[in-house]
mmCIF file of C-alpha atoms in Angstrom:
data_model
loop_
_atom_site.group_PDB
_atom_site.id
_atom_site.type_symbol
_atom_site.label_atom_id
_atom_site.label_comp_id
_atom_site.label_asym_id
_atom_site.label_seq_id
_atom_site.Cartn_x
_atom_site.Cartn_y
_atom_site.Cartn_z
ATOM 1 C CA UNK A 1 1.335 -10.216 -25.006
ATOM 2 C CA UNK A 2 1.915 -6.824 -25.786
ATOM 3 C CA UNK A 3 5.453 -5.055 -25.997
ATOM 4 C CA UNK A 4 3.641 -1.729 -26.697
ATOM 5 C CA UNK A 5 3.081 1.079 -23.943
ATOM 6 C CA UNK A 6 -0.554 1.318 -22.648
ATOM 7 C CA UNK A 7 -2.479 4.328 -23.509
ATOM 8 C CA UNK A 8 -4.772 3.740 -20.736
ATOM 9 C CA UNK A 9 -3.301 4.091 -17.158
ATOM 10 C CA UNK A 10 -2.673 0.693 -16.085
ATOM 11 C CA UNK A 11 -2.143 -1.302 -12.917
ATOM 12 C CA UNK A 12 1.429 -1.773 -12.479
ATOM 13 C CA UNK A 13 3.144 -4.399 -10.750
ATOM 14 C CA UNK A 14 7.052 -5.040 -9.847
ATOM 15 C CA UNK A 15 8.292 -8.685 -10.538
ATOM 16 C CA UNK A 16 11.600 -10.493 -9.478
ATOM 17 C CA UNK A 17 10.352 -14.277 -9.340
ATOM 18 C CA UNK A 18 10.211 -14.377 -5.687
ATOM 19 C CA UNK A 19 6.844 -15.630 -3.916
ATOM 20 C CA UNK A 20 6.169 -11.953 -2.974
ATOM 21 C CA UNK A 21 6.886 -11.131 -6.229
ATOM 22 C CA UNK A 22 4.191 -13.632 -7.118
ATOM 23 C CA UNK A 23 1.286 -13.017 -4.740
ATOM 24 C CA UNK A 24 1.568 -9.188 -5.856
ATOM 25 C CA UNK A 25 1.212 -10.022 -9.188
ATOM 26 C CA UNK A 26 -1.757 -12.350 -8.140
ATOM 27 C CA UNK A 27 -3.466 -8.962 -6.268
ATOM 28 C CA UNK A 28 -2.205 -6.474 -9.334
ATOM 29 C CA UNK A 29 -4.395 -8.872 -11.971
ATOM 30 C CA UNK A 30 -7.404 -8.868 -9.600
ATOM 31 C CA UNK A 31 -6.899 -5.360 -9.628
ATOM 32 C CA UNK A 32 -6.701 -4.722 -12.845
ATOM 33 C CA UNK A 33 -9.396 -6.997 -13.801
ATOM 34 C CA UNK A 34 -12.191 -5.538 -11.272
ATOM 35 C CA UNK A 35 -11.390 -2.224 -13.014
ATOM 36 C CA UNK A 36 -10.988 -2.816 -16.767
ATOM 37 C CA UNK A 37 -7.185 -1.497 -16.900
ATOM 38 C CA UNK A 38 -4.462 -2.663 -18.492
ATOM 39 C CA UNK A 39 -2.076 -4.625 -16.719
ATOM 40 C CA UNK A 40 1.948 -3.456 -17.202
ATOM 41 C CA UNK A 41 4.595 -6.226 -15.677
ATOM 42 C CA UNK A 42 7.813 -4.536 -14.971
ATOM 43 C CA UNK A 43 11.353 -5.954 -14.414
ATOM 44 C CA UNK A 44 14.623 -4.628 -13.972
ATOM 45 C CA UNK A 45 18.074 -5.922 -13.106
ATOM 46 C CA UNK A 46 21.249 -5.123 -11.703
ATOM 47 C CA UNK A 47 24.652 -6.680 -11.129
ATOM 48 C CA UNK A 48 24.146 -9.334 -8.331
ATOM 49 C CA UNK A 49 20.170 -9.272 -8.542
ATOM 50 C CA UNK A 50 18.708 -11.924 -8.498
ATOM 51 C CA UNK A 51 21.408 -13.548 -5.931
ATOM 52 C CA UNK A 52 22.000 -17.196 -5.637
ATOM 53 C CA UNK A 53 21.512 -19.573 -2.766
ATOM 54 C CA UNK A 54 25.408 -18.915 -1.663
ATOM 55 C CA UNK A 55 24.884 -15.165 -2.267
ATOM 56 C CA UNK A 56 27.003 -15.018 -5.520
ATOM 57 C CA UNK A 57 25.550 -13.008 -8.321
ATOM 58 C CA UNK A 58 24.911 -14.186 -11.467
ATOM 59 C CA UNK A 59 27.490 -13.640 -14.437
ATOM 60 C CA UNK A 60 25.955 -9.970 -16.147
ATOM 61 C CA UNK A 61 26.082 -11.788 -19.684
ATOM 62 C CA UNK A 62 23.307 -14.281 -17.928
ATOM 63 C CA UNK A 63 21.136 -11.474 -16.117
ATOM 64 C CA UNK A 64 19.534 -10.369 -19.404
ATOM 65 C CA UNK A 65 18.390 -13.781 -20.552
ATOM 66 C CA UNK A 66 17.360 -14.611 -16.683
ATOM 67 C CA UNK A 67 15.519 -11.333 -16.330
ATOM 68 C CA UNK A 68 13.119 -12.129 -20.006
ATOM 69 C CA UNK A 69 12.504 -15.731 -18.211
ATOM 70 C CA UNK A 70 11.254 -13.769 -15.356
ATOM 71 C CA UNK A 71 9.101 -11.182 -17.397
ATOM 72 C CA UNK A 72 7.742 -14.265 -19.238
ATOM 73 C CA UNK A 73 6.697 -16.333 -16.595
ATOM 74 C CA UNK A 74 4.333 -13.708 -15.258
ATOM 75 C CA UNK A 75 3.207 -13.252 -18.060
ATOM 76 C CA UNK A 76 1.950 -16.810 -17.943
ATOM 77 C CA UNK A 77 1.007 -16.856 -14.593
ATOM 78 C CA UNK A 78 -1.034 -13.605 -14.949
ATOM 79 C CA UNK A 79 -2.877 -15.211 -18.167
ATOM 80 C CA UNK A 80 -3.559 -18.443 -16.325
ATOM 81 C CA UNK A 81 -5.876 -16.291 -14.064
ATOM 82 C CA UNK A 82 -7.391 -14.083 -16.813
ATOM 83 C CA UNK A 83 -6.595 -14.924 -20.485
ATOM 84 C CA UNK A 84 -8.458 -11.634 -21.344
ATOM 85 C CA UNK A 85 -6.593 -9.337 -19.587
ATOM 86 C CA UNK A 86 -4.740 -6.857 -21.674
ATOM 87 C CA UNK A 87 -1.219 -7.114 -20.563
ATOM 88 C CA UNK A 88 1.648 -4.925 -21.115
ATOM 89 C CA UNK A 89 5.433 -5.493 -20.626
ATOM 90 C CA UNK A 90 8.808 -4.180 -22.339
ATOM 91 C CA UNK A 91 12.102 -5.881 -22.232
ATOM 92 C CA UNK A 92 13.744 -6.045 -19.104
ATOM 93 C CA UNK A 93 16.742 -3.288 -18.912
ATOM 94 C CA UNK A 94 19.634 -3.383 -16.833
ATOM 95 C CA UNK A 95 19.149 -0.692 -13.862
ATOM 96 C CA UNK A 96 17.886 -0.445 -10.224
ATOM 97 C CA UNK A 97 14.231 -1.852 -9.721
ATOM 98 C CA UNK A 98 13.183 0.790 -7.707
ATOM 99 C CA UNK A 99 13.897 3.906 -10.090
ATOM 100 C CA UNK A 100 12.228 1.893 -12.800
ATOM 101 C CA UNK A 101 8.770 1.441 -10.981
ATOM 102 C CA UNK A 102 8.604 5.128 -9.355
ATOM 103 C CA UNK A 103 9.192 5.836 -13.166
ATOM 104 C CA UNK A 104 6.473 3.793 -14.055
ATOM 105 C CA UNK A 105 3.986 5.096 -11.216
ATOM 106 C CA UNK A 106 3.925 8.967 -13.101
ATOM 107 C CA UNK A 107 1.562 7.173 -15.754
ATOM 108 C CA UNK A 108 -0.041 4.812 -13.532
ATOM 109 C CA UNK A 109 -3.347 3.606 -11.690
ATOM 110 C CA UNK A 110 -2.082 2.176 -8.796
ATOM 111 C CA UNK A 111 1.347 0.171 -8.158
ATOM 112 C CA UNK A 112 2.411 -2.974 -6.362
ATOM 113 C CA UNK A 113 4.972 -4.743 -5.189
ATOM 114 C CA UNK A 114 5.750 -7.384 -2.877
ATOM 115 C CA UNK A 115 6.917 -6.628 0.409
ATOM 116 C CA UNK A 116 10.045 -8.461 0.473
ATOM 117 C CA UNK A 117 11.841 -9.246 -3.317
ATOM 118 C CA UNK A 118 14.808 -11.830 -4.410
ATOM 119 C CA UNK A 119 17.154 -9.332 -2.388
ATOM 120 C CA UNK A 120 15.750 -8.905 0.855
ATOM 121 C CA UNK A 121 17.575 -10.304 3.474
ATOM 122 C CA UNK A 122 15.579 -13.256 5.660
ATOM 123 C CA UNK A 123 13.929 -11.729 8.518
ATOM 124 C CA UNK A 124 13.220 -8.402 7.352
ATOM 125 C CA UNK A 125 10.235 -7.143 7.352
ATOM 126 C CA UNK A 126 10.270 -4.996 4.581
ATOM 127 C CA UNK A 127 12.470 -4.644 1.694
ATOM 128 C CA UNK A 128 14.765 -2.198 -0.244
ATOM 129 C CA UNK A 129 12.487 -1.746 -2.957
ATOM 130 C CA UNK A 130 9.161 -1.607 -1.582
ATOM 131 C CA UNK A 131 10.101 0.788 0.682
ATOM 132 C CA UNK A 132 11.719 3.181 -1.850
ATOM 133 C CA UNK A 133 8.790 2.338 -3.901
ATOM 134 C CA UNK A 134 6.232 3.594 -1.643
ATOM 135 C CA UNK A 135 7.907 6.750 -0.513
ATOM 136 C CA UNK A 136 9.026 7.555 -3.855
ATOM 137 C CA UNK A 137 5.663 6.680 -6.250
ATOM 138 C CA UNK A 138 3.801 9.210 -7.766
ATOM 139 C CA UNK A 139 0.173 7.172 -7.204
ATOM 140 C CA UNK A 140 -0.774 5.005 -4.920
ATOM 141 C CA UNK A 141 1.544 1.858 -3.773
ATOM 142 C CA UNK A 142 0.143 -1.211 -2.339
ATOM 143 C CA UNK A 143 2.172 -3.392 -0.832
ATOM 144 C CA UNK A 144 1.356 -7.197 -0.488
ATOM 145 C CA UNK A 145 2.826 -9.190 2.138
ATOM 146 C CA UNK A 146 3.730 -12.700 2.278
ATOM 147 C CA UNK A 147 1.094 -13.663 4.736
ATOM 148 C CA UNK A 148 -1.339 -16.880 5.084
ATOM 149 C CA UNK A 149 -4.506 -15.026 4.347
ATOM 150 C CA UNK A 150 -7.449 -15.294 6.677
ATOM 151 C CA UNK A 151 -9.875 -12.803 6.166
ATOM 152 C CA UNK A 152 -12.632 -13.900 4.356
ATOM 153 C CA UNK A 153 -13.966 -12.478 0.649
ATOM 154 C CA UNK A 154 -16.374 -10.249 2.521
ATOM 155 C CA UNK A 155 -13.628 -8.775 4.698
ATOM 156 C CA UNK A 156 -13.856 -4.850 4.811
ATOM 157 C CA UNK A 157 -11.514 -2.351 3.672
ATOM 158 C CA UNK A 158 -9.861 -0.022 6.314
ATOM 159 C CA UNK A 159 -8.329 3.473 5.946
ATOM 160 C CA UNK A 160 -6.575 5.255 8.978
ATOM 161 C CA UNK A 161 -7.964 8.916 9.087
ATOM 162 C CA UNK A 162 -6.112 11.483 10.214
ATOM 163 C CA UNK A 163 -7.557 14.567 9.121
ATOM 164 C CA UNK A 164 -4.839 15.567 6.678
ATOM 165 C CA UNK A 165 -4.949 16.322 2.996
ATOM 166 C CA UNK A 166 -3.151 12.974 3.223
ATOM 167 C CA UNK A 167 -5.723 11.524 4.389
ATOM 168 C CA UNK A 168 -8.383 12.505 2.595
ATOM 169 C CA UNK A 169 -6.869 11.204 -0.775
ATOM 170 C CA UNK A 170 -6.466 7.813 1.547
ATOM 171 C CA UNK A 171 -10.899 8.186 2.133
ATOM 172 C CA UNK A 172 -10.921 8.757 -1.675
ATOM 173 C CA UNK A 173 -9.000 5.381 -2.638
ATOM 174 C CA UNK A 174 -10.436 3.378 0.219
ATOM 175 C CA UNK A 175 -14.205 4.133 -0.518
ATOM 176 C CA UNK A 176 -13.532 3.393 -4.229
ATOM 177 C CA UNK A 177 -11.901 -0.079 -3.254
ATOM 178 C CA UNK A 178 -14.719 -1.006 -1.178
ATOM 179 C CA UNK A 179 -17.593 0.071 -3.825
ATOM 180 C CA UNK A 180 -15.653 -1.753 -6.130
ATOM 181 C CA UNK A 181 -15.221 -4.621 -4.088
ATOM 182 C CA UNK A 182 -18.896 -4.606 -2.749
ATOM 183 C CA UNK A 183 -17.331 -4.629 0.890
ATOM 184 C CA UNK A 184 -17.997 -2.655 3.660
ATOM 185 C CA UNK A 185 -15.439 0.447 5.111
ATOM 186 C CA UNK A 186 -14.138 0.811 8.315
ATOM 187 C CA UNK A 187 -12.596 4.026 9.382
ATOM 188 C CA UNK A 188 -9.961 3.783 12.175
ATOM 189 C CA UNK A 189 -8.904 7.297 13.567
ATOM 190 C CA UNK A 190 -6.733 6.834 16.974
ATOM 191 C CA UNK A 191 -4.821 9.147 18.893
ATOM 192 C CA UNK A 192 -2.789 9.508 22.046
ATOM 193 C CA UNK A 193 -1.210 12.276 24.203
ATOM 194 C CA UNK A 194 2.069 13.031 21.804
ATOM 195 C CA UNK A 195 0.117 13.731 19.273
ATOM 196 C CA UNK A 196 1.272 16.900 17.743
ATOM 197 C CA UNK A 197 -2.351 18.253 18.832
ATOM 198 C CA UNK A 198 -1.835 17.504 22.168
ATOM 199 C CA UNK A 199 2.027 18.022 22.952
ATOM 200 C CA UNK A 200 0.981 21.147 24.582
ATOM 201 C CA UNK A 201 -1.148 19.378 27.062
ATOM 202 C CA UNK A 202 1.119 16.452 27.642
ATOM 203 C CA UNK A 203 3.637 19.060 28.655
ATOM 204 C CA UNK A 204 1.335 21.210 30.784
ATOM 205 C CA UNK A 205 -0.023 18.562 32.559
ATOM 206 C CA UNK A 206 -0.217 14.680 33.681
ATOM 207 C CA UNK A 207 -1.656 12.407 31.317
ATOM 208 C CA UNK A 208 -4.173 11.328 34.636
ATOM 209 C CA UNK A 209 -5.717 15.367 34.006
ATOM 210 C CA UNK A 210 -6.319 15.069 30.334
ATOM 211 C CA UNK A 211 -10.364 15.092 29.616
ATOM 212 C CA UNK A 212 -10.365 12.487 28.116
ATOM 213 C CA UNK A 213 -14.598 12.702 26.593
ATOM 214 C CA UNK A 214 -13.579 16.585 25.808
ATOM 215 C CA UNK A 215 -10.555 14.542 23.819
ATOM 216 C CA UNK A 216 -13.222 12.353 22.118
ATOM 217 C CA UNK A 217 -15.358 14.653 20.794
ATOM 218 C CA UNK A 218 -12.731 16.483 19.288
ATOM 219 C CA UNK A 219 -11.702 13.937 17.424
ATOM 220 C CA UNK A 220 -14.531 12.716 16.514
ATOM 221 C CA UNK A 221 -15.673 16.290 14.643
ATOM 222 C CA UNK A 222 -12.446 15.543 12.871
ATOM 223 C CA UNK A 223 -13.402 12.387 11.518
ATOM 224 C CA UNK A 224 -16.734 13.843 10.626
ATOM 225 C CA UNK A 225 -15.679 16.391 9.208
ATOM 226 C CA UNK A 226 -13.043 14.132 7.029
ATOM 227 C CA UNK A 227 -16.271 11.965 5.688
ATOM 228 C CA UNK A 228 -18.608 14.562 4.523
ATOM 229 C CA UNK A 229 -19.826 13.965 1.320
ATOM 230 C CA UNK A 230 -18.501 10.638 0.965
ATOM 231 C CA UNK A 231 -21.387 8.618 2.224
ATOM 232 C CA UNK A 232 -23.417 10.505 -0.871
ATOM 233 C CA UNK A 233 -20.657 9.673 -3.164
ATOM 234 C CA UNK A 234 -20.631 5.656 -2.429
ATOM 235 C CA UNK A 235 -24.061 5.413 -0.913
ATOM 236 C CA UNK A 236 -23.496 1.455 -1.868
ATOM 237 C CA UNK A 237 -20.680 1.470 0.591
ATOM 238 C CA UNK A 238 -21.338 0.146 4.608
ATOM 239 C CA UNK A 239 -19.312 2.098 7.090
ATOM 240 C CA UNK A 240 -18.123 1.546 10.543
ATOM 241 C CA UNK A 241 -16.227 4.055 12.811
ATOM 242 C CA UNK A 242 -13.448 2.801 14.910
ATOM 243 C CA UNK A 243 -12.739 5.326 17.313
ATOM 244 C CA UNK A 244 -9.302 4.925 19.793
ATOM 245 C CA UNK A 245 -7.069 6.222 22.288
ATOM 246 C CA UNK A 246 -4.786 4.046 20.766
ATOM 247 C CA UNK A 247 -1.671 4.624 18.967
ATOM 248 C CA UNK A 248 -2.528 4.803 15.432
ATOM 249 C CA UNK A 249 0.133 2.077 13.854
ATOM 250 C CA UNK A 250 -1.321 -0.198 16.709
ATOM 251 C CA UNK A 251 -5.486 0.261 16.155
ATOM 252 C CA UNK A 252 -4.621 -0.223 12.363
ATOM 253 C CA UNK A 253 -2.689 -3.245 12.893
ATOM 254 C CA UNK A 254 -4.907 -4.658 14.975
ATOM 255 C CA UNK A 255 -8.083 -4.121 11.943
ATOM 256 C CA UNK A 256 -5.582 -5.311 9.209
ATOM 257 C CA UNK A 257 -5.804 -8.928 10.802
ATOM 258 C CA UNK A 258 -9.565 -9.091 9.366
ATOM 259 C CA UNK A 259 -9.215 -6.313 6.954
ATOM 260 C CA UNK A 260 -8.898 -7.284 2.823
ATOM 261 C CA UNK A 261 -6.911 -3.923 2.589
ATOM 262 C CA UNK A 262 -5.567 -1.577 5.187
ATOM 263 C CA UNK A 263 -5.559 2.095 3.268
ATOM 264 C CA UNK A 264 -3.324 4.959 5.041
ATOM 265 C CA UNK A 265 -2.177 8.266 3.744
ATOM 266 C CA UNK A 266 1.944 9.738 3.460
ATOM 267 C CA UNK A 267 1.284 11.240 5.966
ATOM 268 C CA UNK A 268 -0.664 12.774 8.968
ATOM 269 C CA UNK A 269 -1.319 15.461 11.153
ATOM 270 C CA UNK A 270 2.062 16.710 12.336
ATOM 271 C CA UNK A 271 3.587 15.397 9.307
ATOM 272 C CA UNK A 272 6.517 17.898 8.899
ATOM 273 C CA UNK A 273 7.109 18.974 5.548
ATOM 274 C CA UNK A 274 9.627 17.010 3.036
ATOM 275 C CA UNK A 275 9.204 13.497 4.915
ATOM 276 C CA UNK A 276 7.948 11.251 2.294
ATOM 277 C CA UNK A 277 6.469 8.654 4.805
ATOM 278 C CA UNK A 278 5.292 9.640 8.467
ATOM 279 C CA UNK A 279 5.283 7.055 10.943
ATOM 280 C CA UNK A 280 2.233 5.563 11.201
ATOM 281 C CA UNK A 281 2.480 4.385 7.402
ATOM 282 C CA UNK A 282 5.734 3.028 8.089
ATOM 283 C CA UNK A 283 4.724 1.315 10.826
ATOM 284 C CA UNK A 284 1.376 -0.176 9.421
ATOM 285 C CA UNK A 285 3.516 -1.050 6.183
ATOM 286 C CA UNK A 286 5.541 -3.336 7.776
ATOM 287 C CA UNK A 287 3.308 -4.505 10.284
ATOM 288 C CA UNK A 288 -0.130 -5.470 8.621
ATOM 289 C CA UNK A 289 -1.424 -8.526 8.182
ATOM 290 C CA UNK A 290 -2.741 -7.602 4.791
ATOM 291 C CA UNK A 291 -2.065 -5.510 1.615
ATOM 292 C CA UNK A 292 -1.412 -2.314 2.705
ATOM 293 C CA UNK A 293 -2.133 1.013 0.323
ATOM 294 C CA UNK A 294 -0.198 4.101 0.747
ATOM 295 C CA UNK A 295 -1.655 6.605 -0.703
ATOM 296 C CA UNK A 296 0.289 10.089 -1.784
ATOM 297 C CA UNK A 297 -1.366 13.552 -2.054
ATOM 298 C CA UNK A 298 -0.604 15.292 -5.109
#
C-alpha cells in the first residue's frame, strides 16, 4: 500500500463502502490493470456521511476512524483481484466527496464512481456525487451502475457521435477502450426534427414534408466525416454504424443493454456554451444499462 502520490497518471476511483462504491472499484482495477497505471482510492467525509439505517449521522469524532476502515477495505478488496497492482491512497480528510475527486481528475487517467453512493436517496437514479463528478472532472468520468450485468466479455463498446469537438474526444476514448479490450465499436449517431440542425425545418414545415433520405445522407457525411482516420489508427478495432431517426438518449440506451461501455461526449451539436452536460449525456448517464463514459473536451 502506498501513502505516496503517483507520478504516473493513475486510474482514480471514488469509494464510500456502498455496493456501487464497490462494483466501481471492481471496473477502476480492471482498468487500471489492462493499462499498466497506477490505481489511486480516494475517500472523503463530511458531517452526516456515511448515514445510518435511521438517517442519523455518525458522531464527527467517529467519521475519521470509519472513513480509514473504508479506505482500507478497498484496499483489500482491490488486492484480492490483483496483488500486483500498484495502489495509491492518502488518508481520508474531512470535506465534500465531490470537490475531492474533480480535484483528483486534473492529474488523472480516467475517473469512476458509482452511480449511486452511501447518500443517495433509494430510488434515484443517479446521485449527488456522480453527477457533480461528471460535469465537474477534468478527464474522463465513467460511471458504473448497479446493474445485473448481461452482456457478455465480447460485448462491444459504443460511443454516441455527434459531430462535435465533444464528440470526437468521445471517438478518441471509445476506439482506445475497444483496442484495448479486443472488442468491437459501434457508433450510434441519431437524430430527430428538434435538432438544433433542423429547428428551421421543423418550424417551416410538417414533420410529414421533411426528406427524410436527403436527412440521411446528411448525417451520415457527418459521421464519416467524424471517423476519418480512425479506422487507420485502430485498424485492430471492428466497427459497426448504427444509424437512427431516433432520439439520441433513446438509440444509446437501447445499445447500452448489450454494450460493455456506452462512451458519449459533454456535449453535442447545439450544445450552448457554459453547460457542463447537454442532454443526451444526462440522459444516457442515468439511463444505461452499463458503465457509461463521459468524456470532456479540453
Amino acid at each position: 500500500m502506498n501513502n505516496r502520490s503517483a507520478t504516473r497518471k493513475a486510474v482514480v476511483v471514488g469509494v464510500d463502502g456502498s455496493p456501487g462504491s464497490d462494483l466501481a472499484l471492481d471496473w477502476a482495477v480492471e482498468e487500471a490493470t489492462r493499462k499498466g497505471l497506477p490505481l489511486r482510492i480516494i475517500h472523503s467525509f463530511f458531517y452526516g456521511y456515511p448515514m445510518t439505517s435511521i438517517g442519523l449521522g455518525y458522531p464527527i469524532d467517529d467519521l475519521s476512524d470509519l472513513a480509514i476502515d473504508v479506505g482500507a477495505t478497498a484496499v483489500e478488496r482491490a488486492r484480492q483481484t490483483n496483488p500486483d497492482l500498484d495502489i495509491t491512497w492518502e488518508q481520508p480528510v474531512h470535506g465534500r466527496p465531490a470537490a475531492a475527486l474533480v480535484s483528483a481528475s486534473e492529474t488523472a487517467d480516467t475517473l469512476v464512481v458509482g452511480a449511486r453512493g452511501m447518500s443517495a436517496v433509494r430510488g434515484v437514479l443517479m446521485g449527488s456525487v456522480s453527477v457533480q463528478v461528471a460535469a465537474h472532472a477534468h478527464c474522463p468520468v465513467v460511471v458504473v451502475h448497479e446493474l445485473p450485468t448481461s452482456a457478455p466479455a465480447t460485448a462491444p463498446v459504443v460511443v454516441g457521435v455527434a459531430g462535435s469537438d465533444s464528440s470526437t474526444d468521445a471517438i478518441a476514448f471509445a476506439y482506445e477502450q475497444a483496442s484495448s479490450r479486443g472488442v468491437g465499436l459501434t457508433v450510434v449517431h441519431a437524430w430527430w426534427l428538434w435538432w438544433p440542425a433542423y429547428v428551421e425545418i421543423s418550424s417551416a414545415s410538417s414533420i410529414w414534408a421533411v426528406d427524410w433520405r436527403a436527412v440521411a445522407q446528411e448525417e451520415e457525411a457527418v459521421v464519416a466525416q467524424s471517423l476519418a482516420g480512425w479506422q487507420e489508427k485502430y485498424p485492430d478495432v471492428t466497427v459497426r454504424r448504427q444509424m437512427a431517426r431516433q432520439l439520441p438518449v433513446e438509440a444509446l440506451v437501447d445499445e447500452s443493454r448489450k454494450a460493455c461501455l456506452v462512451v458519449v461526449g459533454t456535449r453535442g451539436r447545439g450544445g450552448f456554451d457554459g453547460l457542463l452536460l447537454g442532454s443526451v449525456s444526462q440522459g444516457v448517464m442515468h439511463r444505461a444499462q452499463c458503465p457509461v463514459a463521459i468524456v470532456h473536451t479540453p
